[in-house]
Structures are given as structure tokens and as C-alpha cells.
Amino acid sequence: MAVIVGDGSMLSAVTDPALGQLDSRPGVLALFETGAFTAGGLVGWRWPGWVWVPVSVVVVAEGLRAHPQAFLPGWGALAATVHLGAAAVWVGGLVYVVRCAVCWRSAPAAGWAVLGSYARLAAWLFAAVVTTGVVSALVVVPLSSVTSTGYGRWLLVKLGLVAAVSGCALAGRWRLRRREGSVPVRVVRAEAGLLVAVLGVTAVLGASAPPRQGGGTLLVAPPATGPVVQVGARTGEIGVSVAASDGQVVLQLTAPGSDAPGADAGYRLSATLADPASATRTLRVRGCGVGCFVAPVAWGKGTSHLTLRVAANGWQGGTASVAVPWPAHPDPEALERLARVLSGTGTLTVYERVTSDTTRGLGIPHSLTPTGKQFLTSEPYSGGRAASVNTVPGSDGTTTVLLGYPAGQTQIELTVGADGRPQRETLTAPNHLVTRTFIYPERDEES
């Protein structure tokens, strides 16, 4: 819970908590688990016979959060839930057997009876844990990545520990059949200790990124969780729309005429992310429709930079770089204020450049002299509305306003001065890129 609230930092959870993260799917599941653990403590104190209810909620929530669910929806959660539930009963049963065996040393027959009852259950638990564990591992980790990735190597450590646990379990059953002497407390203790080690390694795996992020191509882009930051770019003749949300980024490419019936632009994309700490990594993207790509991203607090290399059949591509501020700061009122200011502004000068192919430059500059109201009526934000509005304060007193119109695949970046008037504008649309600079007359000239 602290890691989620702290955006990946335990310290930030105390010093600068991001409570908005609790609205995300991982945040909601963490809330459920925390609440269930708390309820388990209270129920176990007053009504111990019912403690299995909140504990079951924890297991189910963790099954929904675990990696297999991301790669095999539905069945992945079921496999993880059975795996965790069986492991919990296995460990708990062993601890109980050890306690009974130690307390009843003077009555070995009673100890053997408890161990015998547990052994019959343990066979089924062992089968459930191993079967679901193998299925989950095959779903999450490609065989080619088992030895070449940190996740795969930790998985091998877990498999080694499970093999050792299996040896202890077989030794215990062999002693159980012979029933010679007292209950083999050392063997049962070793089995319980190794199972605790298995749980520790499992915790490491649960907090690590698997070597592959999801399956093949999706039919549509996954829905966003929470607020969205939308930015755009253009490289060559290809427009790029970027929608950043909690845990993911969706990239939409558009080439001229690519939306015609039967058109196949053969879009290709690779992406590199430089986080606010300047750590760089390659994103694992997969398709989500025509010109659509999605990649999982754990956004860091601050501004991350995406470097995108795009190409399409028959159209000039290239490399584009976009800055993505995080977390999102939705501020619809900022656009309403901007629209009011422009409506009340007299004549201004707008220096504008338009291009459909950035390899040929940003276009020939030309000037316009509309009133603020005239200019506003020609803009997508003339009504003071946008699907997404985010603001980013600048160090020089300016504010960057990011507007997104996903239906038209249009993004606008406005730099607004302290007086509330726009200074610069970059508009990215499917077929062109527009850059503008605003010049205002002196106040006495306006009057």
C-alpha cells in the first residue's frame, strides 16, 4: 500500500503521498487487501472460527493483482488464487503439526495421528500448488527468458526451494508409513521453514516486472485508469497521439489517407522512455488496432521523455520526442479562463507556421492580425472545453496547458503567461502540425 501511495517510494508515502493513486486498479486491490488483513486481526481476536473469511478475501484480491491475471485474464486470477490458497493452508497446517508434535512429545501416538491427518490433506495441497505454479510460470515467463532475466533466475530459486520442500515432504511420509519412534519434528520443521522461504521468494517475484508485458495484439486499446495526459507530435508525414494514464501509454499513429477503406499503412513503432531520474529503458509495445500501440509504464513523478521511432508504408516517418508530465493535474477551469481572456482581447499578431511533413521544416511563417475573439472562434477550444485539460506550472511564471481531443486525434500545447494570455501554441492534428507565437500590443496602445 505504501509503495502505491508513494508512487514507488516508501519514503514518499509519508512525505508526499499521492492519494490519487488509490483510484487505480492496483490501489483499489491494495485497499481491499489492507482492509481484509485488518478485519482478519479483529475477527481472529473475537471470533477465530470466522477468520477464514477475511483471509479468503486477501487471497482472492492478491490473485487478481498477481502477474498471471495480466497475461491470462480470468484463468490467470483463478490459477493464482488456488495457488496462494493451497500454499497458505500448506504452511499453516505444517506450523500446526509442529506445535502439536512439540507439545505432545510424551504421547507419540497422538502426534502421529495429527501428522497422518495432515499428510492426507498435504498430498492434494502439494498437487494444487505445483500444478498452478507451473501453469502460472509458463504463462508469465517465456522459456527463453528463464536464465537470461532476473525474474527468471528468481523463479529458478523458487523451483529449487520447492524441490527441497518436496524432499522433506516425501521423507515425512516415509517416516509416517514406518511409524518408528517419535514424530519427525526436524523434518516437519525443515519443510515449514523452506515453505516460508518459498513465500519470501514469491514476494520478490510479485514485486518484480515479468520479462514480457502482456500477450499479442489487442483488438482495441485498454481503457485508461484515472486522469489522462494527452500530448502530440509529428515526425515526417505521420502524426502521433500520446495518451498517458495510470500504468500505461497508448500511442496512435496517423498517415494521410490511412483511414480510407482497405488502406494498410503497415505502421511500425518502437519507444524508449527516459524517466525523471534520466534512467532510460525500452518499452514493450504491442498493437491495439490500426496504427494503435500500447505499452505498460510506471510513470515517475516529474517529466518523462518518450522517444518514438515510427514508420509506415509509403509515408515518410522518423523520430519524435514528447515530454509527459506526471502525475496528471486536471484543470478544466484553466481553459475556461483562457477562453475568457482571449474573448476580451483586442487585436493581436499571430505568427503561424503549418507543415504536413516535418522533414521539410515547420513551414513558411506568415502573420495574422485577428482580434482575440476572432482567433478563438477558429480554434477547437473556442467553447472553453476539451476532453482532457492538464496544467503544468513553469519555473518562469508561465503555465503549460495541455489539451486533448481524442475523437479528432488532436492535441494542443499552450504556453500561458502570468497575465492569462497565450504566448505560444503547438497544435498536432492527424495531417498537419501548426506552431504559433502571439504578440500583443502594449497596454496603452490597446486602450
XYZ file of C-alpha atoms in Angstrom:
447
model
C 0.000 0.000 0.000
C 2.822 2.402 0.881
C 4.610 1.681 -2.391
C 1.449 2.522 -4.351
C 0.672 5.698 -2.394
C 4.317 6.766 -2.661
C 4.433 6.248 -6.453
C 7.070 3.550 -5.963
C 8.796 5.122 -2.951
C 8.140 4.104 0.648
C 9.539 7.466 1.831
C 7.248 9.454 -0.462
C 4.263 7.641 1.043
C 4.996 9.564 4.248
C 6.483 12.818 2.939
C 4.420 13.363 -0.225
C 1.614 10.789 -0.547
C -0.159 10.549 -3.899
C -3.569 9.523 -2.610
C -4.979 9.743 -6.115
C -3.149 6.506 -6.914
C -5.675 4.696 -4.722
C -8.226 5.218 -7.508
C -6.218 2.940 -9.787
C -6.837 -0.794 -10.054
C -3.693 -1.700 -8.034
C -4.702 0.908 -5.459
C -8.223 -0.477 -5.074
C -6.889 -4.032 -4.689
C -4.346 -2.837 -2.124
C -7.156 -1.166 -0.175
C -9.126 -4.408 -0.220
C -6.136 -6.401 0.999
C -5.274 -3.911 3.739
C -8.868 -3.809 4.923
C -9.134 -7.600 4.843
C -5.916 -8.026 6.839
C -7.210 -5.545 9.436
C -10.555 -7.335 9.583
C -8.701 -10.653 9.932
C -6.939 -9.378 13.026
C -10.169 -8.177 14.609
C -12.144 -11.291 13.681
C -9.343 -13.592 14.823
C -9.276 -11.833 18.189
C -13.018 -12.054 18.854
C -14.355 -14.835 16.568
C -11.426 -17.054 15.497
C -13.724 -19.567 13.830
C -14.565 -17.000 11.146
C -11.070 -15.723 10.400
C -11.020 -17.709 7.140
C -13.482 -15.208 5.593
C -11.236 -12.088 5.556
C -8.200 -14.250 4.783
C -10.016 -15.594 1.712
C -10.670 -12.013 0.591
C -6.919 -11.342 0.812
C -6.134 -14.407 -1.295
C -8.692 -13.525 -3.990
C -7.557 -9.875 -4.148
C -3.934 -10.963 -4.472
C -4.935 -13.419 -7.204
C -6.492 -10.524 -9.146
C -3.350 -8.428 -8.612
C -0.797 -11.128 -9.477
C 1.032 -11.335 -12.817
C -0.866 -14.319 -14.336
C -4.092 -12.286 -14.457
C -2.408 -9.717 -16.731
C -1.434 -12.383 -19.259
C -4.410 -14.734 -18.995
C -7.436 -12.746 -17.771
C -9.868 -14.756 -15.671
C -7.990 -18.043 -15.723
C -4.823 -16.310 -14.528
C -6.606 -14.952 -11.455
C -8.144 -18.383 -10.775
C -4.752 -20.135 -11.007
C -3.098 -17.553 -8.732
C -5.940 -17.726 -6.186
C -5.823 -21.551 -5.995
C -2.013 -21.436 -5.810
C -1.979 -18.920 -2.946
C -4.859 -20.534 -1.065
C -3.300 -24.002 -1.207
C 0.101 -22.619 -0.162
C -1.460 -20.784 2.787
C -3.181 -23.956 4.073
C 0.011 -25.959 3.472
C 2.149 -23.586 5.548
C -0.493 -23.106 8.238
C -1.097 -26.836 8.537
C 2.609 -27.544 8.911
C 3.004 -24.945 11.649
C 0.085 -26.541 13.484
C 1.588 -30.036 13.133
C 4.936 -28.818 14.507
C 3.217 -27.232 17.513
C 1.255 -30.410 18.252
C 4.296 -32.644 17.833
C 6.360 -30.499 20.225
C 3.600 -30.263 22.832
C 2.748 -33.984 22.644
C 6.253 -35.470 22.741
C 5.156 -37.640 25.636
C 2.240 -39.024 23.590
C 3.730 -40.035 20.216
C 0.545 -41.806 19.134
C -1.366 -38.508 19.244
C 1.405 -36.769 17.308
C 1.388 -39.479 14.638
C -2.415 -39.165 14.376
C -2.166 -35.413 13.717
C 0.626 -35.913 11.171
C -1.358 -38.646 9.443
C -4.444 -36.439 9.125
C -2.310 -33.618 7.741
C -0.444 -35.878 5.286
C -3.666 -36.905 3.540
C -4.552 -33.229 3.007
C -0.977 -32.255 2.094
C -0.942 -34.560 -0.933
C -3.796 -32.613 -2.518
C -2.295 -29.267 -1.464
C 1.057 -30.239 -2.976
C -0.597 -31.211 -6.272
C -2.584 -27.937 -6.380
C 0.441 -25.755 -5.595
C 2.753 -27.429 -8.104
C 0.179 -27.602 -10.920
C -0.980 -23.990 -10.626
C 2.594 -22.817 -10.086
C 3.797 -24.459 -13.294
C 0.835 -23.046 -15.252
C 1.433 -19.537 -13.895
C 5.158 -19.709 -14.645
C 4.594 -20.820 -18.235
C 2.073 -18.019 -18.753
C 4.302 -15.256 -17.366
C 7.848 -16.295 -18.339
C 8.918 -17.423 -21.823
C 11.290 -20.389 -21.637
C 13.908 -18.329 -23.477
C 13.874 -15.760 -20.645
C 14.223 -18.122 -17.671
C 18.017 -17.868 -17.377
C 18.567 -14.505 -19.080
C 16.374 -12.318 -16.845
C 16.339 -11.515 -13.158
C 12.715 -12.605 -12.897
C 13.539 -15.966 -14.465
C 16.511 -16.535 -12.153
C 14.393 -15.808 -9.067
C 11.870 -18.283 -10.440
C 14.624 -20.914 -10.636
C 15.491 -20.200 -6.982
C 11.845 -20.763 -6.085
C 11.756 -24.034 -8.024
C 14.871 -25.216 -6.175
C 13.267 -24.458 -2.818
C 10.070 -26.235 -3.876
C 12.153 -29.278 -4.804
C 13.748 -29.214 -1.329
C 10.281 -28.909 0.253
C 9.145 -31.895 -1.788
C 12.092 -33.913 -0.461
C 11.147 -33.073 3.112
C 7.513 -33.967 2.436
C 8.477 -37.351 0.977
C 10.806 -38.041 3.931
C 7.957 -37.232 6.312
C 5.556 -39.581 4.506
C 8.176 -42.341 4.525
C 8.592 -41.937 8.295
C 4.802 -41.824 8.650
C 4.421 -45.208 6.977
C 7.039 -46.813 9.210
C 5.857 -45.007 12.393
C 9.145 -45.642 14.146
C 9.846 -43.607 17.274
C 8.516 -40.112 17.779
C 7.123 -37.745 15.179
C 9.943 -36.465 12.877
C 9.789 -32.888 14.195
C 13.034 -31.863 12.484
C 11.810 -32.952 9.072
C 8.477 -31.163 9.526
C 10.239 -28.039 10.823
C 12.572 -28.065 7.820
C 9.588 -28.371 5.486
C 7.821 -25.449 7.179
C 10.986 -23.314 7.136
C 11.578 -23.981 3.454
C 7.960 -23.110 2.665
C 8.415 -19.760 4.416
C 11.497 -19.210 2.206
C 9.353 -20.062 -0.834
C 6.847 -17.394 0.239
C 9.694 -14.875 0.589
C 10.920 -15.550 -2.951
C 7.323 -15.372 -4.165
C 7.061 -11.897 -2.636
C 10.163 -10.837 -4.598
C 8.638 -12.221 -7.818
C 5.353 -10.450 -7.131
C 7.162 -7.102 -6.817
C 9.326 -7.646 -9.928
C 8.457 -6.897 -13.528
C 7.978 -10.063 -15.599
C 10.154 -10.394 -18.716
C 7.212 -9.975 -21.049
C 4.392 -7.492 -20.694
C 1.166 -8.983 -21.900
C 0.238 -11.129 -24.834
C -0.214 -10.424 -28.518
C -2.100 -7.780 -30.444
C -5.272 -6.366 -28.880
C -8.424 -5.521 -30.803
C -8.777 -2.136 -29.067
C -6.712 -0.045 -26.690
C -7.155 -0.818 -22.962
C -9.309 1.775 -21.177
C -7.470 4.427 -19.202
C -7.450 4.359 -15.409
C -7.867 7.779 -13.823
C -6.905 11.128 -15.419
C -5.186 11.145 -18.823
C -2.348 13.362 -20.052
C -2.564 13.848 -23.815
C 0.314 15.194 -25.897
C 1.103 15.024 -29.598
C 3.927 15.155 -32.102
C 4.570 14.813 -35.808
C 7.519 13.149 -37.480
C 7.758 13.263 -41.248
C 4.238 12.743 -42.583
C 2.994 10.722 -39.598
C 1.011 12.210 -36.723
C 1.499 10.792 -33.243
C -1.098 10.999 -30.458
C 0.084 10.074 -26.951
C -2.360 9.281 -24.120
C -0.611 8.660 -20.790
C -2.631 7.229 -17.912
C -2.012 5.233 -14.764
C 0.224 2.286 -15.651
C 0.168 2.624 -19.433
C 0.639 4.750 -22.538
C -1.436 4.468 -25.715
C 0.141 5.691 -28.969
C -1.924 6.369 -32.098
C -0.212 6.881 -35.476
C -1.943 8.560 -38.410
C -0.705 8.882 -42.004
C -2.565 10.771 -44.772
C -5.278 8.632 -46.315
C -4.675 5.750 -43.919
C -8.308 5.805 -42.792
C -9.600 5.036 -46.293
C -11.423 1.681 -46.694
C -8.937 -1.118 -47.304
C -5.920 1.092 -46.608
C -2.974 -0.618 -44.940
C -0.241 1.745 -43.802
C 1.744 -1.046 -42.128
C 2.570 1.084 -39.103
C 5.708 0.252 -37.106
C 6.780 1.792 -33.824
C 9.443 1.433 -31.138
C 9.622 3.536 -27.998
C 12.227 4.488 -25.392
C 11.374 6.134 -22.083
C 13.677 8.415 -20.079
C 12.147 8.842 -16.610
C 12.531 11.977 -14.429
C 15.744 10.500 -12.979
C 17.138 10.161 -16.565
C 17.073 6.351 -16.393
C 16.362 5.058 -19.913
C 14.612 1.847 -20.928
C 12.933 0.411 -23.994
C 9.174 -0.004 -23.745
C 7.495 -3.268 -24.719
C 4.765 -2.171 -27.115
C 2.027 -4.267 -28.676
C -0.663 -3.446 -31.194
C -4.177 -2.415 -30.223
C -5.750 -1.717 -33.604
C -4.867 0.116 -36.834
C -1.973 2.447 -36.006
C -2.553 1.866 -32.277
C 0.130 0.700 -29.855
C 0.074 0.275 -26.075
C 2.846 -0.241 -23.536
C 2.897 -0.623 -19.736
C 4.615 2.303 -17.995
C 5.182 3.004 -14.305
C 5.303 6.793 -14.526
C 7.705 8.566 -12.191
C 6.835 11.853 -10.545
C 8.080 14.647 -12.800
C 8.560 14.881 -16.557
C 9.381 11.764 -18.557
C 10.557 11.890 -22.166
C 9.335 9.458 -24.801
C 11.462 8.914 -27.895
C 9.374 7.340 -30.653
C 10.668 5.857 -33.910
C 7.767 5.433 -36.330
C 7.358 4.249 -39.906
C 4.552 3.499 -42.346
C 4.389 2.047 -45.847
C 4.554 4.778 -48.460
C 4.930 7.641 -45.991
C 7.898 9.458 -44.546
C 8.481 8.557 -40.876
C 11.204 9.414 -38.411
C 11.866 10.044 -34.728
C 9.721 12.161 -32.443
C 10.257 13.166 -28.821
C 7.479 14.149 -26.440
C 7.527 15.253 -22.809
C 4.965 13.638 -20.496
C 4.423 15.350 -17.111
C 3.184 13.116 -14.281
C 1.056 12.892 -12.255
C -1.796 14.407 -14.211
C -3.168 17.741 -12.988
C -6.677 18.073 -14.481
C -7.698 21.742 -14.575
C -10.717 22.405 -16.852
C -11.080 25.883 -15.315
C -7.718 26.882 -16.815
C -9.117 26.514 -20.343
C -12.276 28.405 -19.408
C -10.141 31.280 -18.067
C -8.034 31.277 -21.226
C -11.124 31.443 -23.430
C -12.483 34.397 -21.424
C -9.188 36.267 -21.663
C -8.966 35.769 -25.433
C -12.583 36.845 -25.878
C -11.753 40.152 -24.189
C -8.501 40.727 -26.066
C -8.291 43.265 -28.865
C -6.218 43.000 -31.998
C -3.121 40.836 -31.712
C -0.490 39.491 -34.081
C -0.212 35.743 -34.619
C 2.883 34.361 -36.353
C 1.923 30.974 -37.703
C 3.676 28.076 -39.447
C 1.985 24.993 -40.865
C 3.589 21.778 -42.137
C 2.430 18.330 -43.172
C 5.977 16.930 -43.449
C 8.417 17.862 -40.698
C 11.384 16.652 -42.771
C 10.864 19.815 -44.831
C 10.775 22.077 -41.782
C 7.987 23.724 -39.823
C 6.583 25.639 -42.778
C 6.789 29.196 -44.088
C 5.925 31.756 -41.382
C 3.129 34.213 -42.034
C 1.334 36.679 -39.797
C -2.315 37.233 -38.955
C -3.898 40.183 -37.095
C -7.233 38.992 -35.706
C -8.918 40.080 -32.533
C -8.729 37.639 -29.676
C -12.383 36.713 -30.198
C -11.885 36.123 -33.921
C -8.897 33.890 -33.302
C -10.739 31.949 -30.605
C -13.658 31.078 -32.901
C -11.268 29.244 -35.253
C -9.793 27.057 -32.502
C -11.014 23.658 -31.187
C -11.173 25.167 -27.691
C -13.462 28.065 -28.738
C -16.103 26.863 -26.291
C -13.619 26.550 -23.418
C -13.914 22.760 -23.419
C -11.641 19.790 -24.150
C -11.781 16.075 -23.422
C -8.705 16.444 -21.213
C -7.166 19.593 -19.764
C -3.967 19.415 -17.735
C -1.752 22.212 -16.472
C 1.966 22.216 -15.739
C 3.449 25.228 -13.890
C 6.693 26.614 -15.326
C 9.691 27.964 -13.444
C 9.422 31.331 -15.235
C 5.883 32.105 -14.104
C 4.228 30.656 -17.198
C 1.817 27.724 -17.269
C 1.673 24.987 -19.889
C -1.864 23.902 -20.728
C -2.209 20.500 -22.414
C -5.446 19.874 -24.312
C -6.597 16.596 -25.795
C -9.334 15.896 -28.352
C -9.101 12.104 -28.866
C -12.066 11.939 -31.255
C -10.186 14.145 -33.726
C -6.748 12.828 -32.687
C -5.751 16.417 -31.962
C -3.538 17.693 -29.156
C -2.715 21.287 -28.274
C 0.072 22.612 -26.064
C -0.351 26.226 -24.923
C 2.155 28.326 -23.010
C 0.180 30.890 -20.994
C 1.770 33.910 -19.351
C 1.119 35.235 -15.866
C -1.447 37.631 -17.377
C -3.513 34.678 -18.600
C -2.804 35.286 -22.315
C -1.332 32.578 -24.574
C 2.251 33.158 -25.674
C 2.899 30.062 -27.812
C 0.797 27.254 -29.232
C 1.591 23.901 -30.836
C -1.323 22.072 -32.440
C -0.851 18.491 -33.638
C -3.570 17.100 -35.908
C -3.663 13.899 -37.992
C -2.429 15.629 -41.173
C -0.551 18.738 -40.075
C 1.441 20.488 -37.361
C 0.764 24.119 -36.513
C 3.067 26.313 -34.421
C 2.047 29.810 -33.374
C 3.552 32.755 -31.488
C 1.321 35.516 -30.095
C 2.362 39.173 -29.935
C 0.197 41.700 -28.090
C 0.269 45.491 -28.306
C 1.359 47.447 -25.290
C -1.367 48.154 -22.766
C -1.504 51.855 -23.600
C -1.842 51.051 -27.310
C -4.766 48.749 -26.552
C -6.540 51.450 -24.627
